[in-house]
Amino acid sequence: MTKFVRVIDTVKCMGCRACVAACQVENFSDGDSQWNVMVEHEVGSYPNTSKAFVTMGCMHCEDAPCKTVCDEVGANAISKNEYGVVLIDYDKCIGCGYCAPACPYGVPKSPEKTNDSLYPTEKTSYEKIPVDDMSPLHVKQENKAQKCTFCWHRLEKAIDAGKIDRIGKDPEFTPACDVVCSVNARAFGDIDDPNSEVSKLIGEKKAAQLKKEYGTGPQVFYVLEGGDY
Amino acid sequence: MKLSNVFNVFLSIAVLMTVSLNGFAEGADLARIAEDIRSGEIDVGKNYSMDTKDGRFHRIHADKLLLDCEFCHGQKFYKQDYLSADKDKPYPKKAGGHLKKGSCLSCHQEGSIGFTLYKGATTNE
């Protein structure tokens, strides 16, 4: 089996937000509907203070409460595929918004307006792609839930080309946010492969899942100052 | 009885006591109302939305269970190190503040009064 996870090293992260920008451009997400956000806060007390940076996107939980509640209302718009990626079908979404409060991480967004363009004066090269050629995950709908897809359009490309082993290694087959990190604070790959970078990081650096008390089994792991908690 | 189940019973009692002490629905009533909603005895409509007037979500939690706004929207601001992707998202003016996710966990984890939304680390083998 192949199960994709992400590891984010908060000790290395310097808060440059390149991952946030890469996600915005790649997935046309900004304003009310950012798929990847940077949460920052001060730690310590004066004069021994520092800043901690945590980037947060969808955790692609094993037992995703967003999917549970979506199934409960009968929409069945949220699915978790065989690779562990949680995706939203915009056509099935009824826009009830229940997934937002159900998510312990505050991830799903249902913006009233989908974005016309990231920049006011010109379109990015991604925005120039004709709608028919876009991934269905990028053809968003107003008032419908949306969130990070682990850049499924890139992973899908690798799977279709029989290059699943290149995911997390080749930029074109790796989520955009993980590719651009300048301090190698992000890794993406198969947790079921004991030799993958993510497996090693989780094992050696004791990367932890956030808000474990919810028991959702998030598939994004964080290397924290002081190790697992 | 498993230790995790004992924990959940205590958690449920604590939630019920908190609610009753705050002057909302009586503790035992809360569990009964929740059961009646699930069984369909109490009609909460089919409007699956967050609308505060006739949306099912607020009809269940505010109108029927009589949870005060502050039970879920108790904080004006998150603590500095609170980790949530929508931490900086502005909330509607009528909402008392940001959403306290812990309130959802207390009633919606396995063995508590709401339908199971979170399995809860405490219930894992």
Short mmCIF file of C-alpha atoms in Angstrom, two decimals:
data_model
loop_
_atom_site.label_atom_id
_atom_site.label_comp_id
_atom_site.label_asym_id
_atom_site.label_seq_id
_atom_site.Cartn_x
_atom_site.Cartn_y
_atom_site.Cartn_z
CA MET A 1 0.00 0.00 0.00
CA THR A 2 1.00 3.58 -0.53
CA LYS A 3 -0.08 6.26 1.88
CA PHE A 4 1.09 9.80 1.39
CA VAL A 5 1.98 11.98 4.34
CA ARG A 6 3.70 15.30 4.85
CA VAL A 7 6.30 16.17 7.45
CA ILE A 8 6.87 19.81 8.42
CA ASP A 9 9.89 20.71 10.49
CA THR A 10 8.87 23.69 12.63
CA VAL A 11 12.41 23.95 13.97
CA LYS A 12 13.75 24.60 10.47
CA CYS A 13 10.85 26.73 9.25
CA MET A 14 11.72 30.42 9.22
CA GLY A 15 8.27 31.66 8.23
CA CYS A 16 9.14 32.92 4.74
CA ARG A 17 5.69 31.89 3.44
CA ALA A 18 7.02 30.59 0.12
CA CYS A 19 4.81 27.53 0.67
CA VAL A 20 1.78 29.76 1.17
CA ALA A 21 2.52 31.70 -2.02
CA ALA A 22 3.20 28.52 -4.02
CA CYS A 23 -0.16 27.12 -2.95
CA GLN A 24 -1.95 30.33 -3.87
CA VAL A 25 -0.51 30.31 -7.36
CA GLU A 26 -0.84 26.58 -7.96
CA ASN A 27 -4.34 26.21 -6.60
CA PHE A 28 -5.82 29.67 -7.20
CA SER A 29 -6.49 30.10 -3.50
CA ASP A 30 -6.30 33.40 -1.67
CA GLY A 31 -8.31 35.71 0.54
CA ASP A 32 -11.06 33.82 2.34
CA SER A 33 -10.13 30.52 0.83
CA GLN A 34 -6.44 30.00 1.44
CA TRP A 35 -5.58 26.33 1.38
CA ASN A 36 -2.30 26.77 3.20
CA VAL A 37 -1.88 29.32 5.96
CA MET A 38 0.95 30.34 8.24
CA VAL A 39 0.21 30.52 11.95
CA GLU A 40 2.91 32.30 13.89
CA HIS A 41 3.35 33.10 17.53
CA GLU A 42 5.95 34.24 20.01
CA VAL A 43 7.42 31.81 22.48
CA GLY A 44 9.41 32.42 25.63
CA SER A 45 9.50 35.57 27.71
CA TYR A 46 11.51 38.72 27.26
CA PRO A 47 14.41 38.87 26.66
CA ASN A 48 14.62 35.19 25.69
CA THR A 49 11.96 35.15 23.00
CA SER A 50 11.66 33.67 19.54
CA LYS A 51 8.99 33.15 16.95
CA ALA A 52 7.42 29.82 16.10
CA PHE A 53 5.96 29.20 12.65
CA VAL A 54 3.47 26.51 11.80
CA THR A 55 2.03 26.18 8.30
CA MET A 56 -1.33 24.50 8.20
CA GLY A 57 -3.30 22.98 5.39
CA CYS A 58 -5.58 19.98 5.29
CA MET A 59 -4.33 17.16 7.52
CA HIS A 60 -5.98 14.47 5.34
CA CYS A 61 -7.09 12.64 8.47
CA GLU A 62 -7.51 8.86 8.66
CA ASP A 63 -10.89 9.34 10.31
CA ALA A 64 -11.73 12.68 8.78
CA PRO A 65 -14.57 14.33 10.74
CA CYS A 66 -15.36 16.48 7.69
CA LYS A 67 -16.13 13.29 5.75
CA THR A 68 -18.09 11.82 8.68
CA VAL A 69 -20.33 14.86 8.93
CA CYS A 70 -20.67 15.14 5.14
CA ASP A 71 -21.85 11.53 4.99
CA GLU A 72 -24.16 12.18 7.94
CA VAL A 73 -26.00 14.93 6.06
CA GLY A 74 -26.21 12.68 3.00
CA ALA A 75 -24.10 14.76 0.63
CA ASN A 76 -21.24 12.24 0.39
CA ALA A 77 -19.12 14.93 -1.25
CA ILE A 78 -15.96 14.18 0.70
CA SER A 79 -13.96 11.05 0.00
CA LYS A 80 -10.67 9.56 1.05
CA ASN A 81 -8.91 7.71 -1.72
CA GLU A 82 -6.65 4.67 -1.58
CA TYR A 83 -3.58 6.88 -1.23
CA GLY A 84 -4.97 8.59 1.86
CA VAL A 85 -5.88 11.87 0.15
CA VAL A 86 -9.12 13.52 1.27
CA LEU A 87 -10.89 15.26 -1.63
CA ILE A 88 -14.08 17.27 -2.07
CA ASP A 89 -16.38 16.79 -5.04
CA TYR A 90 -17.71 20.30 -5.71
CA ASP A 91 -20.63 18.95 -7.71
CA LYS A 92 -21.85 16.86 -4.78
CA CYS A 93 -21.21 19.50 -2.11
CA ILE A 94 -24.49 21.07 -0.97
CA GLY A 95 -22.74 24.01 0.70
CA CYS A 96 -24.12 23.27 4.16
CA GLY A 97 -20.82 24.30 5.75
CA TYR A 98 -20.92 21.53 8.37
CA CYS A 99 -17.40 20.40 7.51
CA ALA A 100 -15.90 23.67 8.76
CA PRO A 101 -16.92 23.44 12.42
CA ALA A 102 -16.31 19.68 12.43
CA CYS A 103 -12.65 20.07 11.46
CA PRO A 104 -10.46 20.48 14.57
CA TYR A 105 -7.91 22.33 12.45
CA GLY A 106 -10.28 24.87 10.91
CA VAL A 107 -9.45 23.84 7.37
CA PRO A 108 -12.46 23.69 4.98
CA LYS A 109 -13.63 27.02 3.58
CA SER A 110 -16.80 27.84 1.70
CA PRO A 111 -16.13 31.26 0.17
CA GLU A 112 -19.08 33.23 -1.14
CA LYS A 113 -17.06 34.26 -4.16
CA THR A 114 -14.47 32.28 -6.09
CA ASN A 115 -11.42 34.22 -7.06
CA ASP A 116 -11.22 35.78 -10.49
CA SER A 117 -7.51 36.37 -10.41
CA LEU A 118 -4.73 36.28 -7.85
CA TYR A 119 -3.34 39.61 -9.05
CA PRO A 120 -5.56 42.53 -10.09
CA THR A 121 -3.71 43.43 -13.29
CA GLU A 122 -2.61 40.19 -14.88
CA LYS A 123 -3.34 36.50 -14.80
CA THR A 124 -0.78 33.94 -13.67
CA SER A 125 0.29 31.30 -16.17
CA TYR A 126 -1.86 28.80 -14.28
CA GLU A 127 -4.91 31.07 -14.55
CA LYS A 128 -4.46 31.22 -18.30
CA ILE A 129 -5.14 27.49 -18.59
CA PRO A 130 -8.55 26.97 -20.25
CA VAL A 131 -11.18 25.71 -17.81
CA ASP A 132 -11.64 22.50 -19.80
CA ASP A 133 -7.97 21.67 -19.33
CA MET A 134 -7.93 22.39 -15.62
CA SER A 135 -8.07 19.78 -12.91
CA PRO A 136 -11.70 19.48 -11.67
CA LEU A 137 -10.32 20.34 -8.23
CA HIS A 138 -9.40 23.79 -9.54
CA VAL A 139 -12.80 24.54 -11.01
CA LYS A 140 -14.21 25.78 -7.74
CA GLN A 141 -17.77 26.78 -7.07
CA GLU A 142 -19.15 29.57 -4.93
CA ASN A 143 -20.38 28.61 -1.46
CA LYS A 144 -19.00 25.10 -1.92
CA ALA A 145 -16.40 23.71 0.47
CA GLN A 146 -12.79 23.63 -0.68
CA LYS A 147 -9.45 22.79 0.86
CA CYS A 148 -5.92 21.52 0.23
CA THR A 149 -5.79 18.45 -1.99
CA PHE A 150 -2.14 17.49 -1.39
CA CYS A 151 -1.89 18.81 -4.99
CA TRP A 152 -3.73 15.70 -6.13
CA HIS A 153 -3.49 16.88 -9.76
CA ARG A 154 0.29 16.41 -9.50
CA LEU A 155 0.12 13.06 -7.70
CA GLU A 156 -2.45 11.79 -10.17
CA LYS A 157 -0.11 12.66 -13.02
CA ALA A 158 2.63 10.51 -11.49
CA ILE A 159 0.26 7.62 -10.82
CA ASP A 160 -1.06 7.71 -14.40
CA ALA A 161 2.52 7.75 -15.73
CA GLY A 162 3.51 4.77 -13.56
CA LYS A 163 5.96 6.94 -11.66
CA ILE A 164 4.48 6.71 -8.20
CA ASP A 165 7.95 6.16 -6.77
CA ARG A 166 8.93 9.64 -7.97
CA ILE A 167 6.30 11.38 -5.82
CA GLY A 168 8.04 13.50 -3.22
CA LYS A 169 11.24 13.45 -5.29
CA ASP A 170 10.47 14.98 -8.69
CA PRO A 171 9.15 18.55 -8.44
CA GLU A 172 6.45 17.96 -11.04
CA PHE A 173 5.04 15.07 -9.01
CA THR A 174 5.29 16.73 -5.59
CA PRO A 175 2.89 19.21 -3.94
CA ALA A 176 3.86 22.78 -4.82
CA CYS A 177 4.29 23.89 -1.20
CA ASP A 178 6.80 21.11 -0.51
CA VAL A 179 8.82 21.86 -3.64
CA VAL A 180 9.51 25.52 -2.88
CA CYS A 181 10.69 25.31 0.72
CA SER A 182 14.13 26.90 0.75
CA VAL A 183 15.26 25.37 4.03
CA ASN A 184 14.01 21.83 3.40
CA ALA A 185 11.54 22.09 6.24
CA ARG A 186 8.93 20.13 4.29
CA ALA A 187 8.94 16.56 3.05
CA PHE A 188 6.27 14.57 1.25
CA GLY A 189 6.15 10.87 0.52
CA ASP A 190 4.98 7.37 1.29
CA ILE A 191 4.80 6.51 4.99
CA ASP A 192 4.45 2.82 4.16
CA ASP A 193 7.93 2.84 2.63
CA PRO A 194 10.37 2.52 5.56
CA ASN A 195 13.13 4.04 3.44
CA SER A 196 11.22 7.16 2.44
CA GLU A 197 12.35 10.52 3.78
CA VAL A 198 9.06 11.02 5.61
CA SER A 199 9.32 7.67 7.40
CA LYS A 200 12.83 8.47 8.51
CA LEU A 201 11.89 11.95 9.71
CA ILE A 202 8.92 10.66 11.68
CA GLY A 203 11.05 7.95 13.25
CA GLU A 204 14.24 9.86 13.90
CA LYS A 205 12.86 13.26 14.77
CA LYS A 206 9.75 12.00 16.53
CA ALA A 207 7.47 14.08 14.34
CA ALA A 208 4.07 14.51 15.97
CA GLN A 209 0.47 14.89 14.86
CA LEU A 210 -1.36 17.98 16.11
CA LYS A 211 -4.43 17.77 18.33
CA LYS A 212 -4.16 14.04 18.86
CA GLU A 213 -6.92 14.15 21.45
CA TYR A 214 -9.46 14.27 18.61
CA GLY A 215 -8.32 10.87 17.38
CA THR A 216 -8.65 11.83 13.73
CA GLY A 217 -5.28 10.40 12.71
CA PRO A 218 -3.93 13.37 10.75
CA GLN A 219 -1.48 12.58 7.95
CA VAL A 220 0.57 15.71 8.39
CA PHE A 221 3.33 15.35 10.95
CA TYR A 222 5.22 18.17 12.65
CA VAL A 223 8.76 18.13 13.97
CA LEU A 224 8.38 20.15 17.15
CA GLU A 225 10.92 21.73 19.45
CA GLY A 226 11.38 19.09 22.11
CA GLY A 227 9.98 16.21 20.05
CA ASP A 228 6.59 14.49 20.29
CA TYR A 229 4.25 15.46 23.11
CA MET B 1 -15.55 -1.46 31.94
CA LYS B 2 -12.60 -0.11 29.97
CA LEU B 3 -10.68 2.83 31.39
CA SER B 4 -11.46 4.84 28.27
CA ASN B 5 -15.19 4.29 28.74
CA VAL B 6 -14.96 5.42 32.35
CA PHE B 7 -13.18 8.54 31.12
CA ASN B 8 -15.91 9.22 28.58
CA VAL B 9 -18.65 8.83 31.18
CA PHE B 10 -16.88 11.35 33.43
CA LEU B 11 -16.37 13.67 30.47
CA SER B 12 -20.05 13.52 29.54
CA ILE B 13 -21.08 14.19 33.14
CA ALA B 14 -18.68 17.13 33.29
CA VAL B 15 -20.16 18.57 30.10
CA LEU B 16 -23.70 18.11 31.31
CA MET B 17 -22.87 19.71 34.65
CA THR B 18 -21.16 22.61 32.94
CA VAL B 19 -24.18 23.21 30.78
CA SER B 20 -26.67 22.96 33.63
CA LEU B 21 -24.56 25.12 35.92
CA ASN B 22 -24.55 27.78 33.26
CA GLY B 23 -28.30 27.84 33.32
CA PHE B 24 -29.01 26.27 29.94
CA ALA B 25 -30.82 22.96 29.55
CA GLU B 26 -30.72 20.67 32.55
CA GLY B 27 -28.00 18.03 32.27
CA ALA B 28 -30.23 14.97 32.02
CA ASP B 29 -32.56 16.83 29.67
CA LEU B 30 -29.69 17.52 27.31
CA ALA B 31 -29.00 13.83 26.77
CA ARG B 32 -32.71 13.11 26.35
CA ILE B 33 -33.19 15.93 23.85
CA ALA B 34 -30.14 14.72 21.89
CA GLU B 35 -31.64 11.23 21.73
CA ASP B 36 -35.02 12.61 20.67
CA ILE B 37 -33.37 14.59 17.87
CA ARG B 38 -31.57 11.48 16.64
CA SER B 39 -34.72 9.37 16.78
CA GLY B 40 -36.68 12.03 14.91
CA GLU B 41 -39.09 12.64 17.76
CA ILE B 42 -37.98 16.25 17.82
CA ASP B 43 -38.19 17.73 14.33
CA VAL B 44 -35.26 19.93 13.42
CA GLY B 45 -36.04 20.19 9.73
CA LYS B 46 -34.01 19.26 6.68
CA ASN B 47 -32.28 22.55 6.04
CA TYR B 48 -28.66 21.50 6.33
CA SER B 49 -26.99 24.87 6.71
CA MET B 50 -25.27 27.08 9.24
CA ASP B 51 -28.03 29.66 8.95
CA THR B 52 -28.87 30.93 12.43
CA LYS B 53 -32.57 31.38 11.66
CA ASP B 54 -33.72 28.05 10.29
CA GLY B 55 -30.56 26.08 9.55
CA ARG B 56 -30.54 22.64 11.14
CA PHE B 57 -27.15 23.14 12.81
CA HIS B 58 -28.19 26.09 14.98
CA ARG B 59 -31.70 24.69 15.48
CA ILE B 60 -30.19 21.62 17.08
CA HIS B 61 -27.54 23.30 19.17
CA ALA B 62 -29.17 26.63 20.07
CA ASP B 63 -32.94 26.16 19.75
CA LYS B 64 -33.37 22.59 20.97
CA LEU B 65 -30.35 21.89 23.15
CA LEU B 66 -30.49 25.49 24.39
CA LEU B 67 -26.74 25.94 24.29
CA ASP B 68 -25.88 29.57 24.79
CA CYS B 69 -23.87 31.22 22.01
CA GLU B 70 -20.93 31.45 24.35
CA PHE B 71 -20.83 27.70 24.85
CA CYS B 72 -19.35 27.40 21.35
CA HIS B 73 -18.31 30.98 20.60
CA GLY B 74 -16.84 31.75 23.99
CA GLN B 75 -13.59 33.37 23.07
CA LYS B 76 -13.20 36.70 21.39
CA PHE B 77 -9.66 35.83 20.48
CA TYR B 78 -7.65 32.66 20.32
CA LYS B 79 -4.69 32.20 22.57
CA GLN B 80 -1.49 33.24 20.89
CA ASP B 81 -0.31 29.69 20.21
CA TYR B 82 -3.69 28.23 19.18
CA LEU B 83 -3.25 26.20 16.01
CA SER B 84 -6.11 26.61 13.59
CA ALA B 85 -6.04 27.45 9.92
CA ASP B 86 -8.99 29.82 10.32
CA LYS B 87 -7.50 31.55 13.33
CA ASP B 88 -7.51 34.95 11.64
CA LYS B 89 -10.76 34.50 9.76
CA PRO B 90 -13.27 37.18 10.73
CA TYR B 91 -16.44 35.75 12.19
CA PRO B 92 -19.97 37.06 11.64
CA LYS B 93 -20.75 40.03 13.86
CA LYS B 94 -23.51 38.19 15.69
CA ALA B 95 -21.22 35.33 16.73
CA GLY B 96 -19.87 35.76 20.21
CA GLY B 97 -16.35 34.98 19.11
CA HIS B 98 -14.27 32.27 17.60
CA LEU B 99 -15.40 28.68 17.71
CA LYS B 100 -14.23 26.64 20.68
CA LYS B 101 -13.41 23.29 19.09
CA GLY B 102 -13.13 21.69 22.51
CA SER B 103 -16.89 22.11 22.92
CA CYS B 104 -17.45 19.87 19.89
CA LEU B 105 -15.04 17.25 21.22
CA SER B 106 -16.72 17.00 24.59
CA CYS B 107 -20.11 15.99 23.18
CA HIS B 108 -19.11 14.36 19.89
CA GLN B 109 -16.44 11.90 20.90
CA GLU B 110 -17.16 8.21 21.18
CA GLY B 111 -19.41 7.39 24.12
CA SER B 112 -20.63 10.94 24.66
CA ILE B 113 -24.12 12.31 24.03
CA GLY B 114 -23.72 13.51 20.42
CA PHE B 115 -23.21 11.35 17.34
CA THR B 116 -19.60 10.16 17.07
CA LEU B 117 -17.56 12.65 15.13
CA TYR B 118 -14.21 12.10 16.81
CA LYS B 119 -12.93 8.75 17.90
CA GLY B 120 -10.77 10.47 20.47
CA ALA B 121 -7.27 9.37 21.35
CA THR B 122 -8.54 8.27 24.74
CA THR B 123 -10.70 5.60 23.17
CA ASN B 124 -7.98 4.05 21.02
CA GLU B 125 -6.76 0.61 22.07
#
